[in-house]
PDB file of C-alpha atoms and ligand atoms in Angstrom:
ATOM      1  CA  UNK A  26    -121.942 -13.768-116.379  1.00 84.00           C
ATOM      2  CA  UNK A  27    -122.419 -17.092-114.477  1.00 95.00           C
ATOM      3  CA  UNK A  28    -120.516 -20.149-115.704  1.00 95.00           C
ATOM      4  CA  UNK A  29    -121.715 -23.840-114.683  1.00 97.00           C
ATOM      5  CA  UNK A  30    -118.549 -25.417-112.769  1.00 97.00           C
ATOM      6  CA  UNK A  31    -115.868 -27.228-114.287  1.00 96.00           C
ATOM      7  CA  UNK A  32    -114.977 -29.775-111.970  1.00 95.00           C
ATOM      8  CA  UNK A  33    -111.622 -31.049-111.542  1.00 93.00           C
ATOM      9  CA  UNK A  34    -112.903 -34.938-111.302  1.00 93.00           C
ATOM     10  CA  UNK A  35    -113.935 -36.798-113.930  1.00 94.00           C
ATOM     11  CA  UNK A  36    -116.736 -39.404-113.196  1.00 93.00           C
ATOM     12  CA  UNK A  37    -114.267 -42.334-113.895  1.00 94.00           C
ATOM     13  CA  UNK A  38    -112.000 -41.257-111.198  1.00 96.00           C
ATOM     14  CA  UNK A  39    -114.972 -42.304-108.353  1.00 96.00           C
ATOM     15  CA  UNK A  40    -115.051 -45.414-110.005  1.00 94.00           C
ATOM     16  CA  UNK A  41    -116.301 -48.028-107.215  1.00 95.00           C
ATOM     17  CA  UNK A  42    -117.397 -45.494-105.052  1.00 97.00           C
ATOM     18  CA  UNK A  43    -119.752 -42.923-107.013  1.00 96.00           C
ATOM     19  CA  UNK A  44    -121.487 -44.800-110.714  1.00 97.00           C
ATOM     20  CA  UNK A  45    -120.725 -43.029-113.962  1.00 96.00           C
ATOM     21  CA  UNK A  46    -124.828 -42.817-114.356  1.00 97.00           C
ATOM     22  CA  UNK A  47    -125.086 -41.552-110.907  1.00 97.00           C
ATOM     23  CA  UNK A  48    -122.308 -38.933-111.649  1.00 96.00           C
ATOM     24  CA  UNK A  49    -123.987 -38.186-115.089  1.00 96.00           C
ATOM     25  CA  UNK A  50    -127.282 -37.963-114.065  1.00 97.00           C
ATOM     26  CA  UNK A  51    -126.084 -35.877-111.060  1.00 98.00           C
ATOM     27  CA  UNK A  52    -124.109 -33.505-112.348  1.00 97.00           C
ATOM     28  CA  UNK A  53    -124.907 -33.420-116.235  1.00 97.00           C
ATOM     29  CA  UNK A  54    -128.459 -33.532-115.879  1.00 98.00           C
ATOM     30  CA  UNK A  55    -129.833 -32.434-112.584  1.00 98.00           C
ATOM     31  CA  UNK A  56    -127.066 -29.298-111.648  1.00 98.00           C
ATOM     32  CA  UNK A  57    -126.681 -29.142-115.124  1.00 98.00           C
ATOM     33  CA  UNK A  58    -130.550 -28.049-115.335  1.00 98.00           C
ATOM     34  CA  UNK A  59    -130.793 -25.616-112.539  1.00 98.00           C
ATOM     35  CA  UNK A  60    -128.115 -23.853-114.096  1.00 98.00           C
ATOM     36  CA  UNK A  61    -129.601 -23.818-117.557  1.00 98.00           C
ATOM     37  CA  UNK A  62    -133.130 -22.783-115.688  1.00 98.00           C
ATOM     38  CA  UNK A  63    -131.402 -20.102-113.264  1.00 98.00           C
ATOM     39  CA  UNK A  64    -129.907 -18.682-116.806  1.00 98.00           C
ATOM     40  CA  UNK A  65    -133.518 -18.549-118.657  1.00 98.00           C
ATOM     41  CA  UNK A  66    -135.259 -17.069-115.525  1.00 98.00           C
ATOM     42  CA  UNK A  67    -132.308 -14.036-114.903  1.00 98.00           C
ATOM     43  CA  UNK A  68    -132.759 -13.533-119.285  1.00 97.00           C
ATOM     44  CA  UNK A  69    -133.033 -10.263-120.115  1.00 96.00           C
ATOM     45  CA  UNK A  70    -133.511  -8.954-116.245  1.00 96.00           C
ATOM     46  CA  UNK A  71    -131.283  -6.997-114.208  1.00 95.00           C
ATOM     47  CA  UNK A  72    -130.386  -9.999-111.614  1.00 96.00           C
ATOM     48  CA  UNK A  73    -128.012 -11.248-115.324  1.00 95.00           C
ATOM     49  CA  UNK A  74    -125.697  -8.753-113.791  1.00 94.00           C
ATOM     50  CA  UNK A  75    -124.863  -9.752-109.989  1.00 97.00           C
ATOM     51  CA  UNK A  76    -123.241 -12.361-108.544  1.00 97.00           C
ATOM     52  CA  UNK A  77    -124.982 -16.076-108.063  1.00 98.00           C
ATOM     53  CA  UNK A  78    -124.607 -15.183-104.425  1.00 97.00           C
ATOM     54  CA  UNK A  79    -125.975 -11.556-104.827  1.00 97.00           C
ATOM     55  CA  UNK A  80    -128.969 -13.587-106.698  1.00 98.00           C
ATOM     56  CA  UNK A  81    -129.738 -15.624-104.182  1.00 98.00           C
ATOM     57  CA  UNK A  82    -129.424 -13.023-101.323  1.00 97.00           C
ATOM     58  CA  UNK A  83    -131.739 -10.590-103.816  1.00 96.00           C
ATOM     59  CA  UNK A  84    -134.820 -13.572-104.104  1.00 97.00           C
ATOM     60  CA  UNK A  85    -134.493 -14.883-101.203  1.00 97.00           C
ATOM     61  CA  UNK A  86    -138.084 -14.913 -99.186  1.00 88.00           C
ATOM     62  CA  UNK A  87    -139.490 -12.856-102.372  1.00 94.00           C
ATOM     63  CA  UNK A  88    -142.686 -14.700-103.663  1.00 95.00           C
ATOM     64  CA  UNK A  89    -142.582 -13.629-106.835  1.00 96.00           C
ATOM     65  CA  UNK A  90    -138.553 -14.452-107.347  1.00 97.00           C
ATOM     66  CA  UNK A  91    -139.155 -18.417-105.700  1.00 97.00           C
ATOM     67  CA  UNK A  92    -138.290 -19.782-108.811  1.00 98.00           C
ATOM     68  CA  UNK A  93    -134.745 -17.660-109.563  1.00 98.00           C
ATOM     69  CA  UNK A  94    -134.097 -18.309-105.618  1.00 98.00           C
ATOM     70  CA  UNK A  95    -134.722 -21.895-105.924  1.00 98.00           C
ATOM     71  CA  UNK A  96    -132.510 -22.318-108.998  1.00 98.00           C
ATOM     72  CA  UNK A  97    -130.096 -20.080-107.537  1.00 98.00           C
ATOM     73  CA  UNK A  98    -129.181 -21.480-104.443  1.00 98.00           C
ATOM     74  CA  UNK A  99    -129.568 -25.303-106.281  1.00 98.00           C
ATOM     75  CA  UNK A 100    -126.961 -24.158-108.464  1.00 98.00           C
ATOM     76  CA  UNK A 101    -124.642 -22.838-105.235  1.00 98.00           C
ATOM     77  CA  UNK A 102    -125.198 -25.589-103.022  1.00 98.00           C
ATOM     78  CA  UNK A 103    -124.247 -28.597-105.912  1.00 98.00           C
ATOM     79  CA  UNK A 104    -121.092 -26.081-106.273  1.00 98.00           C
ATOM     80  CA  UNK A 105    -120.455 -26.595-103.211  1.00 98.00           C
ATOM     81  CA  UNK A 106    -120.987 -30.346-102.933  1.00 98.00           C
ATOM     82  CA  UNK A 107    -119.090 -31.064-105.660  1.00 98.00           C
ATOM     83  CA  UNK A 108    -115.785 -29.460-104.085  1.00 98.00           C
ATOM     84  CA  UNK A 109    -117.293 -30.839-101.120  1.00 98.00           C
ATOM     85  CA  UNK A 110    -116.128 -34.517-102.636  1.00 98.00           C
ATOM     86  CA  UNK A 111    -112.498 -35.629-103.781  1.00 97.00           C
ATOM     87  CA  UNK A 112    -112.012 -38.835-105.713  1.00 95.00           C
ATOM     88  CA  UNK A 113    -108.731 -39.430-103.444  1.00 93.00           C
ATOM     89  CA  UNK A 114    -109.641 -40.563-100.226  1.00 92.00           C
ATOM     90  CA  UNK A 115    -107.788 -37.570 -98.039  1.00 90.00           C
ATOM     91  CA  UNK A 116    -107.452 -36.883 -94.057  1.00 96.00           C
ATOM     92  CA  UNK A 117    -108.069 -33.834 -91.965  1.00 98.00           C
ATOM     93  CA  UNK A 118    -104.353 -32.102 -91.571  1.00 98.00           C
ATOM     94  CA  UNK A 119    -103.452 -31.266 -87.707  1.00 98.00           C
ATOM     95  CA  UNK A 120    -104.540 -27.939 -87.901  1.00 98.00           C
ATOM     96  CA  UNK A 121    -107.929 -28.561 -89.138  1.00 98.00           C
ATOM     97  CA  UNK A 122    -108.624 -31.568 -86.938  1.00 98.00           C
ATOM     98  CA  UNK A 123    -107.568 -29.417 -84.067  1.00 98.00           C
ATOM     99  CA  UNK A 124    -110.494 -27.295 -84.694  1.00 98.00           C
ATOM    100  CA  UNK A 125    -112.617 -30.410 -85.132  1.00 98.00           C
ATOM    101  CA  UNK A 126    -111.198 -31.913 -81.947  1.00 98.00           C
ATOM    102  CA  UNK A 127    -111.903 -28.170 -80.023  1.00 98.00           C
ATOM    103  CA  UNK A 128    -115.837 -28.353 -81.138  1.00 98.00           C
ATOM    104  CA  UNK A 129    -117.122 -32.085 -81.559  1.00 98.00           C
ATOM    105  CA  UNK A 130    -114.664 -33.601 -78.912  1.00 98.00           C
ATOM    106  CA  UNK A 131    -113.072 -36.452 -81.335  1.00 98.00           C
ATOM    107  CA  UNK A 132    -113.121 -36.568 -85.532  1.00 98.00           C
ATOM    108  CA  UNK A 133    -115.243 -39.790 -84.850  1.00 98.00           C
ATOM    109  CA  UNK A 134    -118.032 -37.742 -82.821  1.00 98.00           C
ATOM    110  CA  UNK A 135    -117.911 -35.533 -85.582  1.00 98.00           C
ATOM    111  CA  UNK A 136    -118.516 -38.209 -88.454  1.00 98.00           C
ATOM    112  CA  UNK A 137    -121.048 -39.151 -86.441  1.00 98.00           C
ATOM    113  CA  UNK A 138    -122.802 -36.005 -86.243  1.00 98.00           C
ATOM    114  CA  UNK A 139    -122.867 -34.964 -89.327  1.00 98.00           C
ATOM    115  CA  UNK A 140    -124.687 -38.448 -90.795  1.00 98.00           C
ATOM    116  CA  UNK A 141    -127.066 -38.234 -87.980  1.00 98.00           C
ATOM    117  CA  UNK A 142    -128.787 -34.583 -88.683  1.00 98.00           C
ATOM    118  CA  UNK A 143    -128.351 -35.949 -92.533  1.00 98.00           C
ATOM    119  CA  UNK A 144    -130.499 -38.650 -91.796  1.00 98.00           C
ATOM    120  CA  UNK A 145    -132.404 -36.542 -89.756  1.00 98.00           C
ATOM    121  CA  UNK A 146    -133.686 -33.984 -92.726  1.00 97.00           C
ATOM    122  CA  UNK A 147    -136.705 -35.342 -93.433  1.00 97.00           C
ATOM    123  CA  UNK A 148    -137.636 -35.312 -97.313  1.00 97.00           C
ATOM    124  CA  UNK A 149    -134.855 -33.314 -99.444  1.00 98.00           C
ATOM    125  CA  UNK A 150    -132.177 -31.251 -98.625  1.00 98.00           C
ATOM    126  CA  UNK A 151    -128.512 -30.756 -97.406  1.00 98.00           C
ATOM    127  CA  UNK A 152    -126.487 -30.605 -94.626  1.00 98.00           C
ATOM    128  CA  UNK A 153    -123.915 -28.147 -93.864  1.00 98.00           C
ATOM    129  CA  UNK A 154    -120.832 -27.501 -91.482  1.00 98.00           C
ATOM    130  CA  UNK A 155    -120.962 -24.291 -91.181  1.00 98.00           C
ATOM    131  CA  UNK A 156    -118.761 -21.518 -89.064  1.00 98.00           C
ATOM    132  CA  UNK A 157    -121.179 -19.730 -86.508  1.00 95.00           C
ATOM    133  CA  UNK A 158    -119.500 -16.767 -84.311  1.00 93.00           C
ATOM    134  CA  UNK A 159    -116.145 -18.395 -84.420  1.00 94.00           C
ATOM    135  CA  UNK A 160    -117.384 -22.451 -83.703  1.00 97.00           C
ATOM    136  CA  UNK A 161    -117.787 -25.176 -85.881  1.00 98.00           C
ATOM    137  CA  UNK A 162    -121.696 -26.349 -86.351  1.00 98.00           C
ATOM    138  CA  UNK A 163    -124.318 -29.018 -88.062  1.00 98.00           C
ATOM    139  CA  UNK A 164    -127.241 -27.926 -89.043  1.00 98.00           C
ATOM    140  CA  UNK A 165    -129.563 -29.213 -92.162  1.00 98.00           C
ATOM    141  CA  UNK A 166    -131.731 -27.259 -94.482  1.00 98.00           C
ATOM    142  CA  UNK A 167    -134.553 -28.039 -96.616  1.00 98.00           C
ATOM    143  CA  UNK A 168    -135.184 -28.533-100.151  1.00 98.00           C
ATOM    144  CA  UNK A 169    -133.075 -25.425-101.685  1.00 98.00           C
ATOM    145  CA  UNK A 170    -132.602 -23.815 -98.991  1.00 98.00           C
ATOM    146  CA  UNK A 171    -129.149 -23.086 -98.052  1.00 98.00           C
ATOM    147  CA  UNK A 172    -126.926 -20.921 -95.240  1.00 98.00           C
ATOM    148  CA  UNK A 173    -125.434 -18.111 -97.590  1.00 97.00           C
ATOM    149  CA  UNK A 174    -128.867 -16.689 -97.757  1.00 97.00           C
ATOM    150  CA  UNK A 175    -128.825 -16.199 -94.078  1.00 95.00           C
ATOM    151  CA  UNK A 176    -125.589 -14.563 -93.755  1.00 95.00           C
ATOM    152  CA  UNK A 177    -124.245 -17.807 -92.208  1.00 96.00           C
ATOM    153  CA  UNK A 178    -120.655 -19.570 -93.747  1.00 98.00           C
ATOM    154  CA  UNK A 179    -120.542 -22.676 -94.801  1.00 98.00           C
ATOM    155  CA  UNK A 180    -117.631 -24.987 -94.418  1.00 98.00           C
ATOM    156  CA  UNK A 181    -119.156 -28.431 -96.309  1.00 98.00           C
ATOM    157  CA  UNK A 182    -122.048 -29.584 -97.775  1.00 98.00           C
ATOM    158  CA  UNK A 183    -123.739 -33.229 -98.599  1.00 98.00           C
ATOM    159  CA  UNK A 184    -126.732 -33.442-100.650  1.00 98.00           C
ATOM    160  CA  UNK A 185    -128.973 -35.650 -99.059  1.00 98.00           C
ATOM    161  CA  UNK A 186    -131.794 -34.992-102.366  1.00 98.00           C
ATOM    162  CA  UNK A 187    -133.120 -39.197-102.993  1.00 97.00           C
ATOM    163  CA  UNK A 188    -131.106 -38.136-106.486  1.00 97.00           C
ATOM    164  CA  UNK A 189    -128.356 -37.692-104.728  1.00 97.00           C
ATOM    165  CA  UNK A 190    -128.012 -41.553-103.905  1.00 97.00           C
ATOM    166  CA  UNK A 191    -131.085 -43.400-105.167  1.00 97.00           C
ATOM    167  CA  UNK A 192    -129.363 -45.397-108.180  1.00 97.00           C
ATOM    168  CA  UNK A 193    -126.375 -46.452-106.633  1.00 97.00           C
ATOM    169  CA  UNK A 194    -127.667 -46.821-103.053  1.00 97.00           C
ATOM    170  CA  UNK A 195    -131.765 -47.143-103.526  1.00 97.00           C
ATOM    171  CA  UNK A 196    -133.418 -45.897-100.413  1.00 97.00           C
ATOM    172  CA  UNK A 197    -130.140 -46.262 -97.864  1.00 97.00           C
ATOM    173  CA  UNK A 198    -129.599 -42.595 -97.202  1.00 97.00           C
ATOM    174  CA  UNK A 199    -127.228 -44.273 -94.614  1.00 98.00           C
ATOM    175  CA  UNK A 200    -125.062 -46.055 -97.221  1.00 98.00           C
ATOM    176  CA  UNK A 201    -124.308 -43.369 -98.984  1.00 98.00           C
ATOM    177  CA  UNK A 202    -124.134 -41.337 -96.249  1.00 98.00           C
ATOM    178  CA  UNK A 203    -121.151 -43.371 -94.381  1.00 98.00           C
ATOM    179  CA  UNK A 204    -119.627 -43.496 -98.257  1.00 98.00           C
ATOM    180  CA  UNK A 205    -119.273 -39.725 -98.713  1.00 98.00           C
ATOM    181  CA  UNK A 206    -118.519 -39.026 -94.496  1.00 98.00           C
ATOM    182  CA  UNK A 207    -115.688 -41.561 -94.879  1.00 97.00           C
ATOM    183  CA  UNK A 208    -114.321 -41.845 -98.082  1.00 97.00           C
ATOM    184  CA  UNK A 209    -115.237 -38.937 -99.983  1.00 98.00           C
ATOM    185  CA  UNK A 210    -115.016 -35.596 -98.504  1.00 98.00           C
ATOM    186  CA  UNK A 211    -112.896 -33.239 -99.240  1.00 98.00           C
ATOM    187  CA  UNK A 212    -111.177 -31.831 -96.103  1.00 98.00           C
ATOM    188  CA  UNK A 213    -108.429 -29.817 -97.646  1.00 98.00           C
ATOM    189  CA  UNK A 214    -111.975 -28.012 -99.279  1.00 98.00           C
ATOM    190  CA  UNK A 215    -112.831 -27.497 -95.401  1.00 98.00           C
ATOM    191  CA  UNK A 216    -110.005 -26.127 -93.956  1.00 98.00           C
ATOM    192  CA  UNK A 217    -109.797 -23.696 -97.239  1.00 98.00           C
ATOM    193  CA  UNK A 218    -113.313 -22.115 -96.388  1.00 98.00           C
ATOM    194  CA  UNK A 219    -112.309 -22.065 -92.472  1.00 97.00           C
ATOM    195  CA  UNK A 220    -109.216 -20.277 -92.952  1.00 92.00           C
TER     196      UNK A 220
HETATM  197 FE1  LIG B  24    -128.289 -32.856-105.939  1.00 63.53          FE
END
């Protein structure tokens, strides 16, 4: 049995950093529906009884399943975002930026990474830190798309989907971009997924 996630956040506690109608819209409308579709297209079949992860390994690159993978990994990767975030603007402990320090050189180097392959993912889609044989990487994928179903780990996620940012920031996938990158994310979420 899936259950939609209950976050820990309320939207008032981004307040002057992520809109209530941007949170709303977000999270009660847009996750809220690929949940709700994920749970009408798995109905009565025998993906109702795995894992969301299991689903999304089990449709991935199967034509006639592009709907349940779609849904399925929408619904994963907005999990993930969401912890992704934290209302209370945290730091990277020692150990973790360490282990930033050891693959992108300075934290700075790595903030800066990660906004440009965001703002290089042309159209919709997310980027990831992700753990690849033991090293930290940033890579983006497309649309739905997302690492789990290629066996990869992922560390953090930002949606860069226009609904993502397009009330509160309009077009500037930057803006939002250098919002969330420094102010938002949620390293303590990081280092848990590293460790
Ligand atoms: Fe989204």
């Amino acid at each position: 049995m899936l259950n939609f996630l209950n976050l820990p956040f309320l939207a008032q506690d981004f307040s002057g950093k992520i809109s209530s109608e941007t949170f709303d819209f977000h999270y009660g409308k847009h996750h809220r529906a690929y949940f709700d579709n994920l749970l009408k297209l798995i109905s009565g079949t025998d993906l109702e009884n795995y894992s969301l992860e299991e689903i999304i390994k089990k449709s991935f690159s199967q034509d006639n399943l592009r709907a349940v993978f779609n849904n399925s990994a929408q619904v994963f990767n907005h999990d993930f975002y969401w912890q992704s975030l934290t209302p209370k603007k945290k730091e990277p402990s020692k150990f973790l930026l360490k282990k930033i320090i050891a693959n992108f050189s300075s934290l700075d180097n790595f903030k800066g990474n990660l906004k440009k392959v965001a703002l290089g993912q042309f159209g919709s889609g997310w980027v990831w830190v992700i753990l690849d044989k033991g090293e930290i990487k940033i890579i983006s994928t497309s649309n739905a798309d997302t690492p789990i179903a290629y066996g990869i780990k992922p560390l953090l996620t930002i949606d860069v989907w226009e609904h993502a940012y397009y009330i509160d920031h309009r077009n500037n996938r930057a803006g939002y971009l250098d919002l969330v990158i420094n102010d938002l994310i949620n390293w303590d979420f990081f280092e848990d997924n590293l460790k």
